[in-house]
Coordinates of C-alpha atoms and ligand atoms in Angstrom, one line a residue:
M27 CA -0.1 0.1 0.2
Q28 CA 1.0 3.8 -1.0
K29 CA -0.1 7.0 0.1
T30 CA 1.9 9.0 -1.7
A31 CA 0.0 12.8 -1.4
V32 CA 1.8 14.4 1.0
I33 CA -0.4 16.9 2.3
K34 CA 1.3 20.4 2.3
N35 CA 1.6 21.4 6.7
E36 CA -0.3 24.7 7.0
E37 CA -2.7 23.4 8.7
W38 CA -2.5 22.3 12.2
W39 CA -5.3 20.2 12.6
K40 CA -3.4 17.7 10.1
S41 CA 0.6 18.1 11.5
G42 CA -1.0 17.7 15.3
V43 CA -1.8 15.5 18.3
I44 CA -5.6 16.0 19.3
Y45 CA -6.2 15.1 23.4
Q46 CA -9.6 14.2 24.4
I47 CA -11.1 15.3 28.1
Y48 CA -14.0 13.5 30.2
P49 CA -14.2 17.4 31.7
R50 CA -15.7 15.6 35.0
S51 CA -12.6 13.1 35.4
F52 CA -10.0 15.5 35.0
M53 CA -9.0 17.5 38.0
D54 CA -10.8 19.2 40.9
S55 CA -10.8 22.0 41.8
N56 CA -13.4 22.9 43.9
G57 CA -13.5 19.3 46.2
D58 CA -16.9 18.2 44.7
G59 CA -15.0 15.3 43.1
V60 CA -16.0 16.3 40.1
G61 CA -13.5 17.5 37.3
D62 CA -13.8 21.0 36.2
L63 CA -12.6 23.7 33.9
Q64 CA -10.3 25.4 36.5
G65 CA -9.3 22.4 37.3
V66 CA -8.0 21.7 33.0
I67 CA -6.5 25.0 33.5
E68 CA -4.1 24.2 36.5
K69 CA -3.0 20.9 34.5
L70 CA -2.3 22.9 30.6
D71 CA 1.3 23.1 31.6
Y72 CA 1.3 19.1 31.7
L73 CA -0.6 18.9 28.6
N74 CA 2.1 21.8 26.7
D75 CA 4.4 24.1 28.9
G76 CA 6.5 24.7 25.1
T77 CA 9.6 22.4 26.2
E78 CA 10.4 18.2 26.3
R79 CA 8.9 18.2 30.0
S80 CA 5.1 18.3 29.0
L81 CA 3.7 15.9 26.8
G82 CA 3.3 18.3 23.9
I83 CA -0.6 18.3 22.2
D84 CA -1.2 20.3 20.1
A85 CA -5.2 20.6 21.3
I86 CA -7.7 19.6 23.5
W87 CA -11.1 18.3 22.9
F88 CA -14.0 17.6 25.8
S89 CA -17.2 16.0 26.1
P90 CA -19.8 18.3 26.9
I91 CA -19.4 21.1 29.1
F92 CA -23.1 23.1 28.6
P93 CA -25.6 22.9 31.1
S94 CA -27.5 20.2 31.7
P95 CA -29.9 17.7 34.2
M96 CA -27.2 14.8 33.1
A97 CA -29.2 11.9 32.3
D98 CA -26.2 11.1 29.9
F99 CA -23.0 13.4 31.3
G100 CA -23.6 16.7 29.3
Y101 CA -24.8 14.8 25.9
D102 CA -28.1 15.5 27.3
V103 CA -27.6 19.9 27.1
S104 CA -30.6 22.0 28.3
D105 CA -28.2 25.6 27.6
Y106 CA -26.2 25.4 24.4
C107 CA -24.2 28.7 24.9
D108 CA -23.3 28.3 28.4
I109 CA -21.0 26.5 30.4
H110 CA -22.6 23.7 33.7
P111 CA -21.6 25.3 37.0
L112 CA -20.3 22.0 38.1
F113 CA -17.3 22.8 35.2
G114 CA -17.4 26.4 35.9
S115 CA -18.2 29.8 33.8
L116 CA -19.0 31.7 30.7
D117 CA -15.5 33.8 32.6
T118 CA -13.9 30.3 33.3
F119 CA -13.9 29.1 29.6
D120 CA -12.5 32.3 28.4
K121 CA -9.5 32.3 30.5
L122 CA -9.6 28.8 29.9
I123 CA -9.0 29.7 26.1
A124 CA -7.0 32.6 27.0
E125 CA -4.4 30.3 28.7
A126 CA -4.8 27.4 26.5
H127 CA -4.4 29.6 22.8
R128 CA -1.3 31.3 25.0
R129 CA 0.5 27.9 24.8
A130 CA -0.3 27.2 21.7
I131 CA -3.1 24.3 22.4
K132 CA -6.2 25.1 20.3
I133 CA -10.4 24.0 22.3
I134 CA -13.0 21.6 19.9
L135 CA -15.7 21.7 22.2
D136 CA -18.1 18.8 21.2
F137 CA -21.4 20.2 19.8
V138 CA -24.3 17.6 20.2
P139 CA -26.6 17.7 17.0
N140 CA -28.9 15.4 17.5
H141 CA -30.5 15.9 20.0
T142 CA -31.2 18.0 23.6
S143 CA -33.0 17.7 27.3
N144 CA -36.0 16.8 27.7
L145 CA -35.6 20.1 29.5
H146 CA -34.2 22.7 27.5
P147 CA -36.2 25.3 26.9
W148 CA -37.4 24.5 23.5
F149 CA -38.6 20.9 23.9
L150 CA -39.9 22.2 27.1
E151 CA -42.5 25.3 24.9
S152 CA -42.2 22.0 21.7
R153 CA -44.3 19.3 24.1
S154 CA -46.5 22.2 25.7
S155 CA -49.4 21.9 23.5
R156 CA -49.7 21.0 19.7
Q157 CA -50.0 24.8 17.6
N158 CA -46.7 25.3 20.2
P159 CA -44.8 27.5 17.4
K160 CA -42.2 25.5 17.9
R161 CA -43.8 21.8 18.7
D162 CA -41.8 20.8 14.7
W163 CA -38.9 21.3 16.1
Y164 CA -38.5 18.1 17.3
I165 CA -40.2 15.2 15.7
W166 CA -43.2 13.9 17.1
R167 CA -45.4 11.8 15.5
D168 CA -49.3 9.6 16.1
P169 CA -49.8 6.2 17.1
K170 CA -49.9 4.0 14.2
A171 CA -54.4 3.8 13.3
D172 CA -54.3 0.1 15.5
G173 CA -52.7 2.7 18.4
S174 CA -49.5 0.5 18.2
L175 CA -45.6 3.9 17.8
P176 CA -45.2 5.2 14.9
N177 CA -42.3 3.2 13.1
N178 CA -39.8 -0.3 14.7
W179 CA -37.1 2.4 15.1
G180 CA -35.2 1.8 18.8
S181 CA -32.9 3.6 20.7
A182 CA -29.1 2.9 20.9
F183 CA -29.4 2.9 24.8
G184 CA -32.9 0.1 24.4
G185 CA -36.1 -0.3 24.1
P186 CA -38.4 2.3 21.4
A187 CA -37.3 5.3 20.0
W188 CA -40.8 6.2 20.9
E189 CA -41.2 8.2 24.3
W190 CA -45.5 8.6 25.0
D191 CA -46.9 12.0 26.0
E192 CA -49.8 12.5 27.9
Q193 CA -50.4 15.7 27.6
T194 CA -50.7 16.4 24.0
G195 CA -51.6 12.7 23.0
Q196 CA -48.1 12.0 20.6
Y197 CA -45.1 10.4 20.5
Y198 CA -41.5 12.1 20.3
L199 CA -38.4 10.7 18.7
H200 CA -35.3 9.5 20.8
S201 CA -32.7 8.0 19.1
F202 CA -30.9 7.4 23.0
L203 CA -32.9 7.9 26.0
K204 CA -36.3 9.8 26.4
E205 CA -34.8 12.2 28.2
Q206 CA -32.5 13.1 25.5
P207 CA -35.7 13.7 22.0
D208 CA -33.7 14.0 18.4
L209 CA -34.3 17.5 17.0
N210 CA -36.2 18.4 13.5
W211 CA -33.3 19.0 10.7
R212 CA -35.4 19.4 8.5
N213 CA -36.9 22.0 10.2
P214 CA -35.3 25.6 8.9
Q215 CA -36.1 27.1 11.9
V216 CA -33.8 24.5 13.9
K217 CA -31.2 25.0 11.4
K218 CA -30.8 28.7 11.9
A219 CA -30.4 28.0 15.5
M220 CA -28.0 25.5 16.1
L221 CA -25.7 27.2 13.0
D222 CA -26.1 30.0 15.8
V223 CA -24.8 27.6 17.8
L224 CA -21.7 27.3 16.3
R225 CA -20.8 30.8 16.1
F226 CA -21.5 31.5 19.0
W227 CA -18.8 30.3 20.1
L228 CA -16.5 30.3 16.8
E229 CA -17.4 34.4 18.5
R230 CA -15.2 32.8 21.2
G231 CA -12.4 31.9 19.7
V232 CA -13.0 28.4 19.7
D233 CA -11.2 26.4 17.6
G234 CA -13.5 24.2 15.9
F235 CA -16.0 21.1 17.6
R236 CA -16.3 17.4 17.7
M237 CA -20.1 17.1 16.4
D238 CA -21.9 13.7 18.0
V239 CA -23.4 11.9 16.4
I240 CA -23.9 14.2 13.2
G241 CA -24.9 11.2 10.8
M242 CA -27.9 10.7 13.2
I243 CA -29.3 14.7 12.2
M244 CA -31.5 13.5 9.6
K245 CA -34.0 11.1 9.3
D246 CA -35.4 9.0 6.4
A247 CA -38.3 12.0 5.5
D248 CA -41.3 9.1 5.7
L249 CA -40.4 7.4 8.3
R250 CA -39.7 4.6 7.1
D251 CA -39.5 1.1 9.2
N252 CA -35.5 0.1 9.3
P253 CA -35.0 -3.7 8.4
F254 CA -33.8 -7.1 10.4
L255 CA -30.6 -7.5 10.3
M256 CA -32.4 -11.4 10.2
G257 CA -34.8 -11.2 8.0
D258 CA -38.2 -10.5 9.6
T259 CA -38.9 -13.1 12.5
V260 CA -37.6 -11.3 15.3
S261 CA -39.4 -11.8 18.4
S262 CA -41.5 -8.9 19.2
D263 CA -38.9 -7.1 22.4
A264 CA -36.5 -7.9 20.1
A265 CA -38.1 -6.4 17.2
N266 CA -37.4 -3.1 18.3
S267 CA -33.5 -3.9 19.4
Y268 CA -31.2 -1.3 18.1
S269 CA -28.5 -3.9 17.2
Q270 CA -31.5 -6.7 15.4
Q271 CA -32.0 -3.4 12.7
K272 CA -30.6 -2.0 9.7
H273 CA -30.1 1.3 10.3
L274 CA -30.9 1.9 6.7
F275 CA -33.9 4.9 7.1
D276 CA -33.0 6.1 11.4
Q277 CA -29.6 7.1 10.1
D278 CA -26.7 8.1 7.6
Q279 CA -29.6 9.1 4.6
D280 CA -27.7 11.2 1.6
E281 CA -29.1 14.6 2.7
V282 CA -27.6 14.3 6.1
H283 CA -24.6 15.6 4.1
N284 CA -25.9 18.9 2.4
V285 CA -26.4 19.7 6.3
I286 CA -23.0 19.1 6.8
R287 CA -22.0 21.1 3.9
E288 CA -23.8 24.0 5.2
I289 CA -22.3 24.0 9.2
R290 CA -18.9 23.0 6.6
K291 CA -19.0 26.7 5.6
V292 CA -20.5 28.3 8.9
L293 CA -16.5 26.8 10.5
D294 CA -14.9 29.0 7.5
E295 CA -17.1 31.7 7.8
Y296 CA -13.6 31.8 10.5
P297 CA -9.8 30.4 9.9
Q298 CA -8.3 28.1 10.7
R299 CA -11.1 25.8 11.5
V300 CA -11.9 21.8 12.1
G301 CA -14.4 20.3 11.6
I302 CA -14.6 16.3 13.2
G303 CA -16.8 14.4 13.3
E304 CA -18.1 11.1 15.3
V305 CA -19.4 8.7 12.3
W306 CA -19.2 5.2 12.5
Y307 CA -20.3 3.3 9.5
E308 CA -18.9 0.9 7.3
L309 CA -15.6 2.3 5.0
P310 CA -17.6 3.8 2.1
R311 CA -20.4 5.8 3.5
W312 CA -18.0 6.9 6.0
I313 CA -15.7 8.2 3.2
K314 CA -19.0 10.5 2.2
Y315 CA -18.7 12.4 4.7
Y316 CA -14.9 14.1 3.8
G317 CA -17.7 15.5 1.4
A318 CA -17.4 15.2 -2.1
N319 CA -14.6 18.2 -2.4
G320 CA -14.0 17.9 0.8
D321 CA -16.3 20.2 1.9
E322 CA -17.8 18.2 4.6
L323 CA -15.9 17.5 7.7
Q324 CA -11.7 17.5 7.5
L325 CA -11.3 14.6 10.5
P326 CA -14.0 12.2 10.0
F327 CA -13.0 9.7 13.7
N328 CA -11.5 6.5 12.4
F329 CA -12.5 4.2 15.0
R330 CA -11.3 1.0 13.5
L331 CA -8.2 0.5 15.2
M332 CA -10.5 0.2 18.4
H333 CA -11.9 -2.9 17.4
V334 CA -9.6 -4.7 15.1
P335 CA -8.4 -7.4 16.3
W336 CA -4.9 -7.0 18.0
N337 CA -2.2 -8.4 15.2
A338 CA 0.4 -7.3 12.8
R339 CA -1.8 -8.1 9.8
A340 CA -5.4 -7.1 11.2
V341 CA -3.8 -3.2 11.5
Q342 CA -1.7 -3.2 9.3
G343 CA -5.2 -4.7 7.0
S344 CA -7.4 -2.0 8.5
V345 CA -4.9 0.6 8.1
D346 CA -4.9 0.3 4.4
E347 CA -7.8 -0.6 3.3
M348 CA -8.4 3.3 4.8
E349 CA -5.8 4.8 2.9
G350 CA -6.6 3.3 0.3
A351 CA -10.4 4.6 -0.1
L352 CA -9.1 7.9 0.9
P353 CA -9.7 10.4 -1.8
D354 CA -6.3 12.5 -2.0
F355 CA -7.8 15.3 -0.2
A356 CA -8.9 14.0 2.6
W357 CA -6.8 13.2 5.4
S358 CA -7.1 10.0 7.8
N359 CA -7.2 10.5 11.1
Y360 CA -6.2 7.6 14.5
V361 CA -8.3 7.2 17.7
L362 CA -7.5 4.3 20.3
N363 CA -9.5 5.2 23.1
N364 CA -12.6 7.4 23.6
H365 CA -15.4 7.8 26.8
D366 CA -18.1 4.9 25.1
S367 CA -15.4 2.5 24.8
P368 CA -13.4 0.0 27.3
R369 CA -9.6 1.1 27.4
L370 CA -7.9 -0.4 24.5
I371 CA -5.0 -1.4 26.9
S372 CA -7.0 -4.1 28.9
K373 CA -7.9 -5.7 25.9
I374 CA -3.7 -5.6 24.7
G375 CA -1.3 -5.7 27.8
E376 CA 1.4 -2.9 29.3
A377 CA 3.7 -4.3 26.2
Q378 CA 1.6 -3.8 23.3
A379 CA -0.1 -0.9 24.7
R380 CA 4.0 0.9 24.0
I381 CA 3.1 -0.4 20.2
A382 CA -0.2 1.2 19.7
A383 CA 1.6 4.2 21.4
M384 CA 4.0 3.9 18.1
L385 CA 2.0 3.3 15.6
L386 CA -0.6 5.9 16.9
L387 CA 2.4 8.4 16.9
T388 CA 3.8 7.4 12.9
L389 CA 0.8 6.7 10.9
R390 CA 0.2 9.1 8.5
G391 CA -3.2 11.1 9.3
T392 CA -4.0 13.2 12.9
P393 CA -4.0 11.4 16.2
T394 CA -6.9 11.4 19.1
L395 CA -5.1 10.6 22.8
Y396 CA -7.9 10.0 25.1
Y397 CA -7.0 11.4 29.2
G398 CA -4.6 9.2 30.3
E399 CA -4.3 6.8 27.8
E400 CA -0.3 8.3 28.3
L401 CA -0.2 6.5 31.2
G402 CA -1.3 3.3 30.8
M403 CA -4.3 4.0 32.8
E404 CA -6.7 0.3 32.3
N405 CA -10.3 0.4 32.5
T406 CA -11.8 0.1 36.6
M407 CA -14.0 -2.1 37.8
I408 CA -17.5 -0.6 38.3
N409 CA -19.4 -2.2 41.1
K410 CA -23.8 -2.0 40.7
D411 CA -22.9 0.7 43.6
S412 CA -20.5 2.3 41.8
M413 CA -22.3 2.6 38.4
R414 CA -23.5 6.1 36.5
D415 CA -23.8 5.3 33.5
P416 CA -26.9 5.2 32.1
Q417 CA -26.5 2.8 29.2
G418 CA -25.4 0.2 31.6
F419 CA -28.4 0.8 33.7
R420 CA -30.5 0.2 30.7
L421 CA -28.4 -2.1 29.0
G422 CA -26.2 -4.2 31.4
R423 CA -23.3 -3.4 33.5
E424 CA -20.9 -4.9 30.4
Y425 CA -21.8 -2.3 28.8
S426 CA -21.2 0.7 31.1
R427 CA -18.7 3.0 29.7
D428 CA -17.7 3.9 33.7
P429 CA -14.8 2.5 33.5
G430 CA -12.9 4.1 31.3
R431 CA -14.3 7.7 32.7
N432 CA -12.0 7.3 35.3
P433 CA -10.2 10.1 37.3
M434 CA -7.7 10.9 36.2
Q435 CA -3.8 9.8 37.9
W436 CA -1.8 12.4 39.2
T437 CA 0.0 11.7 42.2
G438 CA 0.1 8.4 44.6
D439 CA -1.4 10.3 47.7
R440 CA -5.2 10.0 48.6
Y441 CA -7.8 10.7 45.7
A442 CA -4.5 11.0 42.8
G443 CA -3.9 14.6 43.6
F444 CA -7.5 14.3 40.6
S445 CA -9.1 15.9 44.3
T446 CA -10.2 15.9 48.1
V447 CA -12.6 14.2 48.4
E448 CA -13.9 10.4 46.9
P449 CA -14.4 10.9 43.9
W450 CA -17.9 10.2 41.1
L451 CA -17.2 7.2 40.1
P452 CA -14.1 5.4 41.8
L453 CA -10.3 5.2 41.1
A454 CA -8.7 2.2 39.5
P455 CA -6.4 0.4 42.1
D456 CA -3.3 0.6 40.7
Y457 CA -3.5 4.6 40.8
Q458 CA -0.3 4.5 43.2
E459 CA 2.4 3.7 41.3
R460 CA 1.0 4.2 37.4
N461 CA 0.2 8.8 37.9
V462 CA 2.0 11.3 36.1
Q463 CA 4.0 12.2 39.3
V464 CA 6.3 8.4 38.9
E465 CA 5.4 8.5 35.8
S466 CA 7.7 11.9 34.8
K467 CA 10.3 10.4 37.2
D468 CA 10.3 7.2 35.3
P469 CA 12.2 7.9 32.1
V470 CA 11.2 4.5 30.6
S471 CA 8.2 5.1 32.0
L472 CA 4.6 5.0 29.2
L473 CA 3.8 8.5 29.8
S474 CA 8.0 9.5 28.4
L475 CA 7.7 7.4 24.9
Y476 CA 4.1 9.4 24.1
R477 CA 6.2 12.3 25.3
K478 CA 9.0 11.3 22.9
L479 CA 6.7 10.4 20.6
I480 CA 4.7 13.2 20.3
Q481 CA 8.3 15.3 20.5
L482 CA 9.7 13.3 17.3
R483 CA 6.8 13.5 15.8
K484 CA 7.1 17.4 16.2
Q485 CA 10.2 17.7 15.3
Q486 CA 10.8 15.6 11.9
P487 CA 7.9 16.4 8.7
A488 CA 8.5 12.8 7.4
L489 CA 6.1 11.8 10.8
Q490 CA 3.4 14.6 10.8
V491 CA 2.8 14.6 7.0
G492 CA 4.9 12.5 4.7
S493 CA 3.6 10.1 2.8
Y494 CA 3.4 6.0 4.3
R495 CA 4.2 3.3 2.1
T496 CA 4.1 -0.2 4.0
I497 CA 6.9 -2.4 3.4
Q498 CA 6.2 -6.4 2.8
V499 CA 8.1 -8.6 5.3
N500 CA 9.0 -11.7 6.1
S501 CA 7.1 -11.6 9.3
P502 CA 3.1 -12.4 9.9
D503 CA 3.8 -11.0 13.0
C504 CA 5.3 -6.9 12.5
F505 CA 3.8 -4.1 10.3
V506 CA 6.1 -1.6 8.6
F507 CA 5.5 1.3 7.6
E508 CA 7.6 3.8 5.7
R509 CA 7.1 7.6 5.8
E510 CA 8.4 9.8 3.5
L511 CA 8.8 14.2 2.9
D512 CA 11.9 15.9 0.6
N513 CA 13.6 13.3 1.1
N514 CA 13.5 12.5 5.0
R515 CA 12.9 8.4 5.1
F516 CA 11.5 6.5 8.7
L517 CA 11.1 3.2 8.5
I518 CA 8.3 2.0 11.3
A519 CA 8.9 -1.5 12.5
L520 CA 6.0 -3.0 14.5
N521 CA 6.7 -6.0 16.4
F522 CA 2.8 -7.5 17.4
S523 CA 4.1 -10.7 19.4
A524 CA 6.0 -11.6 22.8
I525 CA 8.7 -13.3 20.6
A526 CA 11.6 -11.2 19.5
I527 CA 12.3 -11.8 15.2
D528 CA 15.0 -11.0 13.5
L529 CA 13.2 -8.8 9.6
Q530 CA 14.4 -9.0 6.2
L531 CA 14.5 -5.7 4.5
P532 CA 14.3 -5.8 1.7
K533 CA 16.2 -3.1 -0.9
F534 CA 16.6 -1.2 2.5
P535 CA 19.9 1.0 1.7
G536 CA 20.4 0.8 5.4
G537 CA 20.0 3.2 8.8
K538 CA 20.0 4.5 11.9
I539 CA 17.4 3.9 14.9
F540 CA 16.2 6.6 15.9
L541 CA 14.2 5.8 19.0
S542 CA 12.6 2.2 20.2
T543 CA 9.5 2.2 22.1
Y544 CA 12.4 0.3 25.1
L545 CA 13.4 3.6 25.6
D546 CA 17.1 1.6 26.5
K547 CA 19.1 4.7 24.4
N548 CA 19.8 2.2 21.0
E549 CA 21.4 3.7 18.1
A550 CA 22.6 1.3 17.0
L551 CA 22.8 1.2 13.5
V552 CA 20.8 -0.9 10.9
S553 CA 21.1 -2.7 7.9
N554 CA 18.7 -4.8 6.0
D555 CA 18.9 -7.4 8.9
L556 CA 17.1 -5.7 11.6
K557 CA 16.8 -7.3 15.1
L558 CA 13.2 -6.5 16.8
R559 CA 13.4 -8.2 20.5
E560 CA 9.3 -9.2 22.4
N561 CA 6.8 -6.2 21.6
E562 CA 9.5 -3.8 20.3
G563 CA 9.0 -1.5 17.6
V564 CA 11.3 1.4 16.3
I565 CA 11.8 4.3 14.6
I566 CA 14.9 3.8 12.3
K567 CA 15.7 7.3 10.1
I568 CA 16.7 6.0 6.8
E569 CA 19.9 6.7 5.1
N570 CA 19.8 10.1 2.8
T571 CA 19.9 8.3 -1.1
L572 CA 19.6 11.4 -2.0
H573 CA 23.6 11.6 -2.6
N574 CA 23.7 8.6 -4.4
H575 CA 21.3 9.2 -6.7
G576 CA 23.4 12.5 -7.2
M577 CA 26.3 10.4 -8.2
K578 CA 25.0 8.1 -10.1
N579 CA 23.2 11.5 -11.8
G580 CA 26.5 12.5 -12.5
Ligands
NOJ8 C1 -22.4 10.0 22.0 C2 -21.4 10.1 22.5 O1 -20.0 9.7 22.4 C3 -22.2 9.2 23.4 O2 -20.9 9.6 25.0 C4 -23.3 9.3 23.6 O3 -23.8 8.9 25.3 C5 -24.6 9.7 22.6 N1 -23.6 10.5 22.0 C6 -25.0 10.3 22.9 O4 -25.0 12.3 22.6

């Protein structure tokens, strides 16, 4: 696989590294057990203080920080243009932007366009009577003639997607909780109000948005029934089950692309703003979210590495398939962890977490890290009493997203330096050994590796925006690829196995080890016979071949 299109370095969201903060769990500055914006401000130097001591990230994406009854921990917004008092105020936010920008850190907010909270004033008006001017801002329907639900759509959190409203005698649609009614984006007033929300934050200096379930904001105009994956023979219980249906009509409609183009136009009214989208679909449909000419999202999230079986062939297959399908104007991106999934390290183990880090930070595509990933934070076991996530309550504890939303581990002190009181979710039991303080002092910790990798990526434009080429090797357990820009070439070789491997590199001109995941200052010269230790990844600076070409031509 070869991707030679080299993208210019001028756009920060191509060359930079994004860091996701789940605000409730990052840093609590006021001792209420929940993280807040002042806490983030105090930790900005950890993220980027301009020196090699800090992590060196370029942008923070915040999961929602707006007023919300917190039925879905902020993904149920009751006011799009304010800050939840739990997290601070608009003043704290302005201070955050100023402090972040001073450190060359960009701020990306979470835009939740598919649904509001059921306590949003728009919905309160909408449900107050059938005649209310905002009635049509949401999706209301009568029951079918036989009294049954308007259609067979299910909620992603289980059960039907329809909730009966006694007072006005109709159902409303909610693709998630009944506390999250879906907005009607076919109504021009809704669209205008939501585009104005974007402008409100852009004016305040926000650098971009991550857009929650953006592919769901348009539904089939006739709200047709979804077909079932297994034919029609599902029990009535399962009939509304989200996972049993083919989501042909409740999301990913062709018309959504017109709306996203309008959103992009708003972003483009301001220089250098980025639109990132939560888009889960299969490759051919996912790619459409870049827009036919790159006029939609700059970065539809690529979640494939979170789910791929963790072996060299599957990981390489996923990268190559995606790179191969991307049009030249489109820029790729990679994610290993987020607030909706179990932490990857708990699946692949510590040794492979170092391979994952090197992979993420050397591929061609914008990396997004999730807070604590750089420390190797694991899932926290959650018992019935400590469970908070509505998805866990509705679908069963194994679906709870709490384990990966655990408080950040800053120090070995009580409550891990995250708070002075019991945090809202339990701390991981290993916080005394695994935390920022301990790992900062350890030159070979995972944190030290992340810092080093981010630093290298910053110093070497070839690793940021250079071309990508897979190298075929003699071991099925290794993924080897090359990055190149202006004749600066790097070879990345990743051993996905727990045994040492003797690799033969075809037509390799020689080079020198730049960085090993072992961080043991191995600067060995490498010929075409490369020995990788177990679970080792290396970045090799390939010998400059310009000179040789020059000789030949001369
Ligand atoms: C996707 C978000 O990432 C998730 O946390 C949330 O529950 C749903 N969308 C609903 O907003």
